[in-house]
Amino acid sequence: MRCPFCKADDSRVVDSRAVDDGLAIRRRRECAECGRRFTTSETSMLYVVKRSGATEPFSRAKVVSGVRKACQGRPVSEDDLALLAQQVEDIVRATGSAEIPAMEVGLAILGPLRQLDEVAYLRFASVYRSFDTLEDFEAEIALLRAEGEAVGEEPVSVSSTTVSPTTQTSHTP
Ligand SMILES: [Zn+2]
């Protein structure tokens, strides 16, 4: 990086820190020639493509504001929300794309939110995936229960009607 004071081509990084909630990195550089210091800023190239086609920089704050309403009255702290936004960013960045459809950001929210709070998840999913009927909720709840059982939680008790052996009359010839 060229020194803005003496135009020498050689400079070294003396400090580097994340700013803007991790969306940018600011570096302090020192010129190898004149020894003066200057700052460079490296901004994230991760963009969200909205349904309208417009793009905007990915923002963890927007993820948080998007799920906050679904978390109302639930035991979810600001730290939980911040961690969720971090997880969503990790998922989105892991795709390796510079531009992510808003739809995919929503999908990336579903997983961590379900881990965080199942009620909040159902609220968010009902809007995001436009649940129209009670059956949509029932199907999703059944899925949550099935996955809960799969990880060893207490199974949901189902009263099953057993057929009494006395009613089973044999009709073998
Ligand atoms: Zn210089």
mmCIF file with all atom_site columns, C-alpha atoms and ligand atoms in Angstrom, residues 3 5-8 31 33-36, ligand 1:
data_model
loop_
_atom_site.group_PDB
_atom_site.id
_atom_site.type_symbol
_atom_site.label_atom_id
_atom_site.label_alt_id
_atom_site.label_comp_id
_atom_site.label_asym_id
_atom_site.label_entity_id
_atom_site.label_seq_id
_atom_site.pdbx_PDB_ins_code
_atom_site.Cartn_x
_atom_site.Cartn_y
_atom_site.Cartn_z
_atom_site.occupancy
_atom_site.B_iso_or_equiv
_atom_site.pdbx_formal_charge
_atom_site.auth_seq_id
_atom_site.auth_comp_id
_atom_site.auth_asym_id
_atom_site.auth_atom_id
_atom_site.pdbx_PDB_model_num
ATOM   1  C  CA . CYS A 1 3  ? 2.170  5.885  1.628  1.00 0.00 ? 3  CYS A CA 1
ATOM   2  C  CA . PHE A 1 5  ? 2.489  11.210 2.622  1.00 0.00 ? 5  PHE A CA 1
ATOM   3  C  CA . CYS A 1 6  ? 5.683  10.388 0.738  1.00 0.00 ? 6  CYS A CA 1
ATOM   4  C  CA . LYS A 1 7  ? 4.252  8.054  -1.930 1.00 0.00 ? 7  LYS A CA 1
ATOM   5  C  CA . ALA A 1 8  ? 6.683  5.263  -1.030 1.00 0.00 ? 8  ALA A CA 1
ATOM   6  C  CA . CYS A 1 31 ? 5.452  3.751  6.009  1.00 0.00 ? 31 CYS A CA 1
ATOM   7  C  CA . GLU A 1 33 ? 10.331 5.224  4.203  1.00 0.00 ? 33 GLU A CA 1
ATOM   8  C  CA . CYS A 1 34 ? 9.035  8.190  6.244  1.00 0.00 ? 34 CYS A CA 1
ATOM   9  C  CA . GLY A 1 35 ? 7.738  6.262  9.242  1.00 0.00 ? 35 GLY A CA 1
ATOM   10 C  CA . ARG A 1 36 ? 4.382  8.069  9.261  1.00 0.00 ? 36 ARG A CA 1
HETATM 11 ZN ZN . ZN  B 2 .  ? 5.876  7.634  3.730  1.00 0.00 ? 1  ZN  B ZN 1
#
